[in-house]
Amino acid sequence: HGKKPLLSVRDLHAWYGESHALHGVNLDVAESETVTLLGRNGVGKTTTLRAIMGIIRKRKGVIDFAGQDLIHTPLHRTAHAGLGFVPEERGIFATLSVDENLLLPPVVSEGGMSIDEIFELFPNLKERRNSQGTKLSGGEQQMLAIARMLRTGVKLLLLDEPTEGLAPVIVERIGEVLATLKARGMTILLVEQNFRFASRVADRFYLMEHGQITASFPASELDQRMEELHEVIGV
Ligand code: ATP
């Protein structure tokens, strides 16, 4: 892919206290590309997203986002720069309604979607607009978490296992949403264990082991690498 990357990560290290979790991660995500990180539990996929976002402060290396070095950038500024992180636990306001969650986006920069655009993309959220976060299904919560980020004018979506624990029909629906966002030019870095889902949306894959990227391949090679991946990832 000849395009200049929107996100370029070089020799990224990160620590939880004294515990060294990332050991020199290198990855690129081009504009409008969807890239998926694969790997066993505990290899550092979530940590990679958190370190890029700036949630983990003890880190070193280069994180270039659209020409800006984010390594010394505080969390609220990475959000302003156009990064949006949807954690595995989703992070919506449980006691607020869908409408209220959408009216309280984390940070607003230019290019955020209107409530109407959001409801066009997520018709099921419109039906549930007066329901509290706690009353939503897992799939609706995931969609609301993504929708909140779209309100902010995010340019790079960092999604941590968006299909975790969801029924196949909902996984399908989330796949459609990501395909729509991709068609509109959104750039996505995804952590995902569900190969079938990932293969539908990803242009490229990175494999992580022990806090490093150990393989990189295009989506077209997923099938031929399946056996190797099952061995390394064990799912
Ligand atoms: P999972 O899918 O289980 O989240 P992962 O590949 O995303 O796996 P990470 O969650 O990034 O892995 O964890 C990487 C390493 O950092 C693991 O050894 C984990 O135990 C450790 N770790 C994760 N979170 C913390 C934390 N808050 N404090 C200390 N160590 C942590």
PDB file of C-alpha atoms and ligand atoms in Angstrom:
ATOM      1  CA  HIS A   1       0.000   0.000   0.000  1.00  0.00           C
ATOM      2  CA  GLY A   2       1.874   3.032  -1.303  1.00  0.00           C
ATOM      3  CA  LYS A   3      -0.055   5.587   0.741  1.00  0.00           C
ATOM      4  CA  LYS A   4       1.662   7.516   3.489  1.00  0.00           C
ATOM      5  CA  PRO A   5       0.433   6.075   6.789  1.00  0.00           C
ATOM      6  CA  LEU A   6      -1.976   8.107   8.872  1.00  0.00           C
ATOM      7  CA  LEU A   7      -0.643   6.311  11.940  1.00  0.00           C
ATOM      8  CA  SER A   8       2.931   5.138  12.177  1.00  0.00           C
ATOM      9  CA  VAL A   9       4.232   3.435  15.320  1.00  0.00           C
ATOM     10  CA  ARG A  10       7.954   2.747  15.738  1.00  0.00           C
ATOM     11  CA  ASP A  11       9.726   0.859  18.496  1.00  0.00           C
ATOM     12  CA  LEU A  12       6.892   1.452  20.952  1.00  0.00           C
ATOM     13  CA  HIS A  13       7.535   0.283  24.503  1.00  0.00           C
ATOM     14  CA  ALA A  14       5.044   0.527  27.364  1.00  0.00           C
ATOM     15  CA  TRP A  15       5.063  -0.358  31.039  1.00  0.00           C
ATOM     16  CA  TYR A  16       2.542  -1.037  33.792  1.00  0.00           C
ATOM     17  CA  GLY A  17       4.615   0.116  36.750  1.00  0.00           C
ATOM     18  CA  GLU A  18       7.775  -1.987  36.502  1.00  0.00           C
ATOM     19  CA  SER A  19       6.158  -4.533  34.221  1.00  0.00           C
ATOM     20  CA  HIS A  20       7.394  -4.123  30.644  1.00  0.00           C
ATOM     21  CA  ALA A  21       4.372  -4.945  28.431  1.00  0.00           C
ATOM     22  CA  LEU A  22       5.304  -3.705  24.939  1.00  0.00           C
ATOM     23  CA  HIS A  23       8.763  -4.534  23.598  1.00  0.00           C
ATOM     24  CA  GLY A  24       9.155  -2.396  20.491  1.00  0.00           C
ATOM     25  CA  VAL A  25       5.938  -2.466  18.484  1.00  0.00           C
ATOM     26  CA  ASN A  26       6.109  -1.328  14.838  1.00  0.00           C
ATOM     27  CA  LEU A  27       2.963  -0.844  12.819  1.00  0.00           C
ATOM     28  CA  ASP A  28       1.418   1.405  10.177  1.00  0.00           C
ATOM     29  CA  VAL A  29      -2.165   2.193   9.330  1.00  0.00           C
ATOM     30  CA  ALA A  30      -2.797   4.025   6.058  1.00  0.00           C
ATOM     31  CA  GLU A  31      -5.611   6.487   5.654  1.00  0.00           C
ATOM     32  CA  SER A  32      -8.953   4.709   5.092  1.00  0.00           C
ATOM     33  CA  GLU A  33      -7.379   1.356   5.898  1.00  0.00           C
ATOM     34  CA  THR A  34      -8.718  -1.205   8.376  1.00  0.00           C
ATOM     35  CA  VAL A  35      -5.971  -3.107  10.164  1.00  0.00           C
ATOM     36  CA  THR A  36      -6.528  -5.929  12.638  1.00  0.00           C
ATOM     37  CA  LEU A  37      -4.244  -6.991  15.486  1.00  0.00           C
ATOM     38  CA  LEU A  38      -4.382 -10.705  16.234  1.00  0.00           C
ATOM     39  CA  GLY A  39      -2.760 -12.610  19.075  1.00  0.00           C
ATOM     40  CA  ARG A  40      -3.281 -14.673  22.196  1.00  0.00           C
ATOM     41  CA  ASN A  41      -4.660 -13.139  25.367  1.00  0.00           C
ATOM     42  CA  GLY A  42      -2.030 -11.167  27.220  1.00  0.00           C
ATOM     43  CA  VAL A  43       0.380 -10.522  24.314  1.00  0.00           C
ATOM     44  CA  GLY A  44      -0.252  -6.769  24.422  1.00  0.00           C
ATOM     45  CA  LYS A  45      -2.997  -5.985  21.913  1.00  0.00           C
ATOM     46  CA  THR A  46      -5.087  -3.894  24.301  1.00  0.00           C
ATOM     47  CA  THR A  47      -1.920  -2.317  25.675  1.00  0.00           C
ATOM     48  CA  THR A  48      -0.941  -1.276  22.141  1.00  0.00           C
ATOM     49  CA  LEU A  49      -4.257   0.551  21.688  1.00  0.00           C
ATOM     50  CA  ARG A  50      -3.987   2.142  25.140  1.00  0.00           C
ATOM     51  CA  ALA A  51      -0.413   3.254  24.522  1.00  0.00           C
ATOM     52  CA  ILE A  52      -1.320   4.804  21.146  1.00  0.00           C
ATOM     53  CA  MET A  53      -4.279   6.600  22.714  1.00  0.00           C
ATOM     54  CA  GLY A  54      -2.130   7.855  25.580  1.00  0.00           C
ATOM     55  CA  ILE A  55      -4.021   6.117  28.365  1.00  0.00           C
ATOM     56  CA  ILE A  56      -0.763   4.444  29.365  1.00  0.00           C
ATOM     57  CA  ARG A  57       1.661   7.212  30.186  1.00  0.00           C
ATOM     58  CA  LYS A  58       4.789   5.124  30.736  1.00  0.00           C
ATOM     59  CA  ARG A  59       5.826   4.568  27.149  1.00  0.00           C
ATOM     60  CA  LYS A  60       8.573   5.386  24.690  1.00  0.00           C
ATOM     61  CA  GLY A  61       9.086   5.226  20.948  1.00  0.00           C
ATOM     62  CA  VAL A  62       7.472   7.109  18.086  1.00  0.00           C
ATOM     63  CA  ILE A  63       3.729   7.450  17.514  1.00  0.00           C
ATOM     64  CA  ASP A  64       3.214   9.603  14.449  1.00  0.00           C
ATOM     65  CA  PHE A  65      -0.382  10.533  13.714  1.00  0.00           C
ATOM     66  CA  ALA A  66      -0.897  12.749  10.649  1.00  0.00           C
ATOM     67  CA  GLY A  67       2.535  14.279  11.161  1.00  0.00           C
ATOM     68  CA  GLN A  68       2.113  14.845  14.910  1.00  0.00           C
ATOM     69  CA  ASP A  69       4.262  12.958  17.404  1.00  0.00           C
ATOM     70  CA  LEU A  70       1.849  11.715  20.055  1.00  0.00           C
ATOM     71  CA  ILE A  71       4.356  10.196  22.442  1.00  0.00           C
ATOM     72  CA  HIS A  72       4.393  13.273  24.695  1.00  0.00           C
ATOM     73  CA  THR A  73       0.773  14.212  23.996  1.00  0.00           C
ATOM     74  CA  PRO A  74      -1.685  13.956  26.896  1.00  0.00           C
ATOM     75  CA  LEU A  75      -4.840  11.875  26.521  1.00  0.00           C
ATOM     76  CA  HIS A  76      -7.249  14.791  26.062  1.00  0.00           C
ATOM     77  CA  ARG A  77      -5.095  16.046  23.206  1.00  0.00           C
ATOM     78  CA  THR A  78      -4.938  12.720  21.378  1.00  0.00           C
ATOM     79  CA  ALA A  79      -8.728  12.782  21.472  1.00  0.00           C
ATOM     80  CA  HIS A  80      -8.684  16.320  20.048  1.00  0.00           C
ATOM     81  CA  ALA A  81      -6.237  15.217  17.366  1.00  0.00           C
ATOM     82  CA  GLY A  82      -8.875  12.764  16.130  1.00  0.00           C
ATOM     83  CA  LEU A  83      -8.178   9.453  17.874  1.00  0.00           C
ATOM     84  CA  GLY A  84     -11.089   7.600  19.423  1.00  0.00           C
ATOM     85  CA  PHE A  85     -10.699   4.502  21.584  1.00  0.00           C
ATOM     86  CA  VAL A  86     -13.633   2.149  22.242  1.00  0.00           C
ATOM     87  CA  PRO A  87     -12.508  -0.132  25.087  1.00  0.00           C
ATOM     88  CA  GLU A  88     -13.640  -3.722  25.484  1.00  0.00           C
ATOM     89  CA  GLU A  89     -15.847  -2.630  28.391  1.00  0.00           C
ATOM     90  CA  ARG A  90     -17.336   0.009  26.047  1.00  0.00           C
ATOM     91  CA  GLY A  91     -17.370   2.984  28.405  1.00  0.00           C
ATOM     92  CA  ILE A  92     -20.859   4.330  27.895  1.00  0.00           C
ATOM     93  CA  PHE A  93     -22.786   6.102  30.662  1.00  0.00           C
ATOM     94  CA  ALA A  94     -24.884   3.335  32.174  1.00  0.00           C
ATOM     95  CA  THR A  95     -27.383   5.576  33.922  1.00  0.00           C
ATOM     96  CA  LEU A  96     -27.941   7.881  30.939  1.00  0.00           C
ATOM     97  CA  SER A  97     -30.232   7.270  27.987  1.00  0.00           C
ATOM     98  CA  VAL A  98     -29.019   6.632  24.436  1.00  0.00           C
ATOM     99  CA  ASP A  99     -29.882  10.235  23.541  1.00  0.00           C
ATOM    100  CA  GLU A 100     -28.000  11.596  26.531  1.00  0.00           C
ATOM    101  CA  ASN A 101     -24.973   9.437  25.768  1.00  0.00           C
ATOM    102  CA  LEU A 102     -24.940  10.823  22.231  1.00  0.00           C
ATOM    103  CA  LEU A 103     -25.257  14.398  23.457  1.00  0.00           C
ATOM    104  CA  LEU A 104     -22.266  13.967  25.731  1.00  0.00           C
ATOM    105  CA  PRO A 105     -19.491  12.954  23.381  1.00  0.00           C
ATOM    106  CA  PRO A 106     -16.049  12.756  25.026  1.00  0.00           C
ATOM    107  CA  VAL A 107     -14.550  15.573  22.928  1.00  0.00           C
ATOM    108  CA  VAL A 108     -15.899  17.360  19.899  1.00  0.00           C
ATOM    109  CA  SER A 109     -13.636  18.284  17.010  1.00  0.00           C
ATOM    110  CA  GLU A 110     -14.576  19.091  13.436  1.00  0.00           C
ATOM    111  CA  GLY A 111     -16.447  16.613  11.284  1.00  0.00           C
ATOM    112  CA  GLY A 112     -18.519  14.901  13.962  1.00  0.00           C
ATOM    113  CA  MET A 113     -21.733  13.187  12.865  1.00  0.00           C
ATOM    114  CA  SER A 114     -25.074  14.748  13.736  1.00  0.00           C
ATOM    115  CA  ILE A 115     -27.589  12.828  15.825  1.00  0.00           C
ATOM    116  CA  ASP A 116     -29.636  12.292  12.641  1.00  0.00           C
ATOM    117  CA  GLU A 117     -26.649  10.800  10.809  1.00  0.00           C
ATOM    118  CA  ILE A 118     -25.959   8.566  13.792  1.00  0.00           C
ATOM    119  CA  PHE A 119     -29.544   7.280  13.805  1.00  0.00           C
ATOM    120  CA  GLU A 120     -29.373   6.670  10.070  1.00  0.00           C
ATOM    121  CA  LEU A 121     -26.313   4.489  10.579  1.00  0.00           C
ATOM    122  CA  PHE A 122     -27.724   2.825  13.735  1.00  0.00           C
ATOM    123  CA  PRO A 123     -31.524   2.607  13.308  1.00  0.00           C
ATOM    124  CA  ASN A 124     -31.757   0.272  16.288  1.00  0.00           C
ATOM    125  CA  LEU A 125     -30.294   2.979  18.540  1.00  0.00           C
ATOM    126  CA  LYS A 126     -33.023   5.338  17.383  1.00  0.00           C
ATOM    127  CA  GLU A 127     -35.652   2.860  18.512  1.00  0.00           C
ATOM    128  CA  ARG A 128     -33.914   2.693  21.869  1.00  0.00           C
ATOM    129  CA  ARG A 129     -33.154   6.387  22.186  1.00  0.00           C
ATOM    130  CA  ASN A 130     -34.904   6.781  25.548  1.00  0.00           C
ATOM    131  CA  SER A 131     -33.517   3.584  27.081  1.00  0.00           C
ATOM    132  CA  GLN A 132     -30.854   3.716  29.762  1.00  0.00           C
ATOM    133  CA  GLY A 133     -27.394   2.345  29.007  1.00  0.00           C
ATOM    134  CA  THR A 134     -27.913  -0.504  31.469  1.00  0.00           C
ATOM    135  CA  LYS A 135     -31.096  -1.590  29.667  1.00  0.00           C
ATOM    136  CA  LEU A 136     -29.332  -2.025  26.321  1.00  0.00           C
ATOM    137  CA  SER A 137     -28.167  -5.374  24.979  1.00  0.00           C
ATOM    138  CA  GLY A 138     -24.428  -5.957  24.602  1.00  0.00           C
ATOM    139  CA  GLY A 139     -24.680  -5.261  20.890  1.00  0.00           C
ATOM    140  CA  GLU A 140     -26.581  -2.026  21.416  1.00  0.00           C
ATOM    141  CA  GLN A 141     -24.003  -0.927  23.983  1.00  0.00           C
ATOM    142  CA  GLN A 142     -21.210  -1.631  21.518  1.00  0.00           C
ATOM    143  CA  MET A 143     -22.989   0.335  18.812  1.00  0.00           C
ATOM    144  CA  LEU A 144     -23.610   3.221  21.202  1.00  0.00           C
ATOM    145  CA  ALA A 145     -19.925   3.227  22.180  1.00  0.00           C
ATOM    146  CA  ILE A 146     -18.912   3.452  18.506  1.00  0.00           C
ATOM    147  CA  ALA A 147     -21.625   6.036  17.818  1.00  0.00           C
ATOM    148  CA  ARG A 148     -20.329   8.277  20.608  1.00  0.00           C
ATOM    149  CA  MET A 149     -16.910   8.298  18.955  1.00  0.00           C
ATOM    150  CA  LEU A 150     -18.433   9.193  15.583  1.00  0.00           C
ATOM    151  CA  ARG A 151     -20.066  12.207  17.211  1.00  0.00           C
ATOM    152  CA  THR A 152     -16.582  13.512  18.020  1.00  0.00           C
ATOM    153  CA  GLY A 153     -15.281  13.707  14.451  1.00  0.00           C
ATOM    154  CA  VAL A 154     -12.833  10.879  15.027  1.00  0.00           C
ATOM    155  CA  LYS A 155     -10.331  10.158  12.213  1.00  0.00           C
ATOM    156  CA  LEU A 156      -8.846   6.965  13.600  1.00  0.00           C
ATOM    157  CA  LEU A 157     -11.023   4.473  15.468  1.00  0.00           C
ATOM    158  CA  LEU A 158      -9.245   2.141  17.888  1.00  0.00           C
ATOM    159  CA  LEU A 159     -11.642  -0.723  18.601  1.00  0.00           C
ATOM    160  CA  ASP A 160     -10.908  -3.368  21.244  1.00  0.00           C
ATOM    161  CA  GLU A 161     -12.751  -6.634  20.565  1.00  0.00           C
ATOM    162  CA  PRO A 162     -16.053  -5.081  19.480  1.00  0.00           C
ATOM    163  CA  THR A 163     -17.679  -8.484  18.904  1.00  0.00           C
ATOM    164  CA  GLU A 164     -16.700 -10.014  22.259  1.00  0.00           C
ATOM    165  CA  GLY A 165     -19.614 -11.909  23.770  1.00  0.00           C
ATOM    166  CA  LEU A 166     -22.127 -10.893  21.083  1.00  0.00           C
ATOM    167  CA  ALA A 167     -24.559 -13.115  19.164  1.00  0.00           C
ATOM    168  CA  PRO A 168     -23.688 -13.857  15.509  1.00  0.00           C
ATOM    169  CA  VAL A 169     -26.526 -11.741  14.141  1.00  0.00           C
ATOM    170  CA  ILE A 170     -25.258  -8.714  16.111  1.00  0.00           C
ATOM    171  CA  VAL A 171     -21.674  -9.406  15.034  1.00  0.00           C
ATOM    172  CA  GLU A 172     -22.982  -9.332  11.472  1.00  0.00           C
ATOM    173  CA  ARG A 173     -24.626  -5.964  12.126  1.00  0.00           C
ATOM    174  CA  ILE A 174     -21.427  -4.488  13.577  1.00  0.00           C
ATOM    175  CA  GLY A 175     -19.581  -5.781  10.505  1.00  0.00           C
ATOM    176  CA  GLU A 176     -22.026  -3.851   8.317  1.00  0.00           C
ATOM    177  CA  VAL A 177     -21.487  -0.688  10.346  1.00  0.00           C
ATOM    178  CA  LEU A 178     -17.709  -0.962  10.032  1.00  0.00           C
ATOM    179  CA  ALA A 179     -18.030  -1.645   6.296  1.00  0.00           C
ATOM    180  CA  THR A 180     -20.127   1.512   5.946  1.00  0.00           C
ATOM    181  CA  LEU A 181     -17.619   3.565   7.921  1.00  0.00           C
ATOM    182  CA  LYS A 182     -14.810   2.132   5.828  1.00  0.00           C
ATOM    183  CA  ALA A 183     -16.627   3.033   2.620  1.00  0.00           C
ATOM    184  CA  ARG A 184     -16.823   6.579   3.954  1.00  0.00           C
ATOM    185  CA  GLY A 185     -13.062   6.634   4.434  1.00  0.00           C
ATOM    186  CA  MET A 186     -12.728   5.926   8.158  1.00  0.00           C
ATOM    187  CA  THR A 187      -9.393   4.532   9.340  1.00  0.00           C
ATOM    188  CA  ILE A 188      -9.694   1.668  11.816  1.00  0.00           C
ATOM    189  CA  LEU A 189      -7.258  -0.231  14.031  1.00  0.00           C
ATOM    190  CA  LEU A 190      -9.076  -3.245  15.420  1.00  0.00           C
ATOM    191  CA  VAL A 191      -8.217  -5.864  18.029  1.00  0.00           C
ATOM    192  CA  GLU A 192     -10.246  -8.955  17.215  1.00  0.00           C
ATOM    193  CA  GLN A 193     -10.243 -12.675  17.963  1.00  0.00           C
ATOM    194  CA  ASN A 194     -13.116 -13.453  15.619  1.00  0.00           C
ATOM    195  CA  PHE A 195     -11.312 -14.275  12.339  1.00  0.00           C
ATOM    196  CA  ARG A 196     -14.447 -14.542  10.305  1.00  0.00           C
ATOM    197  CA  PHE A 197     -15.557 -11.080  11.362  1.00  0.00           C
ATOM    198  CA  ALA A 198     -12.057  -9.628  11.013  1.00  0.00           C
ATOM    199  CA  SER A 199     -11.608 -11.077   7.526  1.00  0.00           C
ATOM    200  CA  ARG A 200     -14.745  -9.291   6.384  1.00  0.00           C
ATOM    201  CA  VAL A 201     -13.539  -5.853   7.407  1.00  0.00           C
ATOM    202  CA  ALA A 202      -9.727  -5.920   7.534  1.00  0.00           C
ATOM    203  CA  ASP A 203      -7.397  -4.949   4.699  1.00  0.00           C
ATOM    204  CA  ARG A 204      -4.341  -6.191   6.613  1.00  0.00           C
ATOM    205  CA  PHE A 205      -3.413  -8.144   9.708  1.00  0.00           C
ATOM    206  CA  TYR A 206      -0.646  -7.959  12.266  1.00  0.00           C
ATOM    207  CA  LEU A 207       0.147 -10.852  14.527  1.00  0.00           C
ATOM    208  CA  MET A 208       1.392 -10.042  18.047  1.00  0.00           C
ATOM    209  CA  GLU A 209       3.420 -12.265  20.351  1.00  0.00           C
ATOM    210  CA  HIS A 210       5.167 -11.281  23.597  1.00  0.00           C
ATOM    211  CA  GLY A 211       4.655  -7.539  23.200  1.00  0.00           C
ATOM    212  CA  GLN A 212       5.913  -7.373  19.609  1.00  0.00           C
ATOM    213  CA  ILE A 213       4.532  -7.632  16.087  1.00  0.00           C
ATOM    214  CA  THR A 214       5.813 -10.903  14.620  1.00  0.00           C
ATOM    215  CA  ALA A 215       3.984 -11.056  11.284  1.00  0.00           C
ATOM    216  CA  SER A 216       2.167  -8.780   8.880  1.00  0.00           C
ATOM    217  CA  PHE A 217       0.051  -9.910   5.942  1.00  0.00           C
ATOM    218  CA  PRO A 218      -2.786  -8.747   3.696  1.00  0.00           C
ATOM    219  CA  ALA A 219      -6.338 -10.049   4.114  1.00  0.00           C
ATOM    220  CA  SER A 220      -5.918 -12.093   0.929  1.00  0.00           C
ATOM    221  CA  GLU A 221      -3.416 -14.342   2.781  1.00  0.00           C
ATOM    222  CA  LEU A 222      -5.657 -15.052   5.758  1.00  0.00           C
ATOM    223  CA  ASP A 223      -6.965 -18.376   4.423  1.00  0.00           C
ATOM    224  CA  GLN A 224      -3.541 -19.821   3.631  1.00  0.00           C
ATOM    225  CA  ARG A 225      -2.236 -18.762   7.061  1.00  0.00           C
ATOM    226  CA  MET A 226      -5.160 -20.159   9.012  1.00  0.00           C
ATOM    227  CA  GLU A 227      -3.320 -23.244  10.275  1.00  0.00           C
ATOM    228  CA  GLU A 228      -0.313 -21.223  11.450  1.00  0.00           C
ATOM    229  CA  LEU A 229      -2.601 -18.701  13.129  1.00  0.00           C
ATOM    230  CA  HIS A 230      -4.591 -21.346  14.956  1.00  0.00           C
ATOM    231  CA  GLU A 231      -1.302 -22.735  16.252  1.00  0.00           C
ATOM    232  CA  VAL A 232       0.010 -19.349  17.417  1.00  0.00           C
ATOM    233  CA  ILE A 233      -3.246 -17.939  18.710  1.00  0.00           C
ATOM    234  CA  GLY A 234      -4.896 -21.150  19.795  1.00  0.00           C
ATOM    235  CA  VAL A 235      -8.473 -20.207  18.982  1.00  0.00           C
TER     236      VAL A 235
HETATM  237  P1  ATP B   1      -6.417  -9.517  26.231  1.00  0.00           P
HETATM  238  O1  ATP B   1      -7.130  -9.922  24.998  1.00  0.00           O
HETATM  239  O2  ATP B   1      -6.484 -10.509  27.331  1.00  0.00           O
HETATM  240  O3  ATP B   1      -6.710  -8.110  26.675  1.00  0.00           O
HETATM  241  P2  ATP B   1      -4.015  -8.478  25.169  1.00  0.00           P
HETATM  242  O4  ATP B   1      -3.201  -9.063  24.089  1.00  0.00           O
HETATM  243  O5  ATP B   1      -4.844  -7.316  24.836  1.00  0.00           O
HETATM  244  O6  ATP B   1      -4.891  -9.583  25.821  1.00  0.00           O
HETATM  245  P3  ATP B   1      -2.946  -6.861  27.228  1.00  0.00           P
HETATM  246  O7  ATP B   1      -4.247  -6.699  27.923  1.00  0.00           O
HETATM  247  O8  ATP B   1      -2.446  -5.748  26.416  1.00  0.00           O
HETATM  248  O9  ATP B   1      -2.994  -8.138  26.314  1.00  0.00           O
HETATM  249  O10 ATP B   1      -1.853  -7.276  28.303  1.00  0.00           O
HETATM  250  C1  ATP B   1      -0.468  -7.321  28.039  1.00  0.00           C
HETATM  251  C2  ATP B   1       0.289  -7.640  29.321  1.00  0.00           C
HETATM  252  O11 ATP B   1       0.148  -6.575  30.250  1.00  0.00           O
HETATM  253  C3  ATP B   1      -0.227  -8.881  30.029  1.00  0.00           C
HETATM  254  O12 ATP B   1       0.871  -9.557  30.577  1.00  0.00           O
HETATM  255  C4  ATP B   1      -1.113  -8.331  31.125  1.00  0.00           C
HETATM  256  O13 ATP B   1      -1.142  -9.194  32.226  1.00  0.00           O
HETATM  257  C5  ATP B   1      -0.418  -7.033  31.474  1.00  0.00           C
HETATM  258  N1  ATP B   1      -1.398  -6.026  31.948  1.00  0.00           N
HETATM  259  C6  ATP B   1      -2.524  -5.621  31.301  1.00  0.00           C
HETATM  260  N2  ATP B   1      -3.165  -4.668  31.990  1.00  0.00           N
HETATM  261  C7  ATP B   1      -2.438  -4.443  33.110  1.00  0.00           C
HETATM  262  C8  ATP B   1      -2.559  -3.567  34.228  1.00  0.00           C
HETATM  263  N3  ATP B   1      -3.570  -2.708  34.330  1.00  0.00           N
HETATM  264  N4  ATP B   1      -1.608  -3.647  35.199  1.00  0.00           N
HETATM  265  C9  ATP B   1      -0.575  -4.496  35.093  1.00  0.00           C
HETATM  266  N5  ATP B   1      -0.383  -5.343  34.071  1.00  0.00           N
HETATM  267  C10 ATP B   1      -1.297  -5.325  33.085  1.00  0.00           C
END
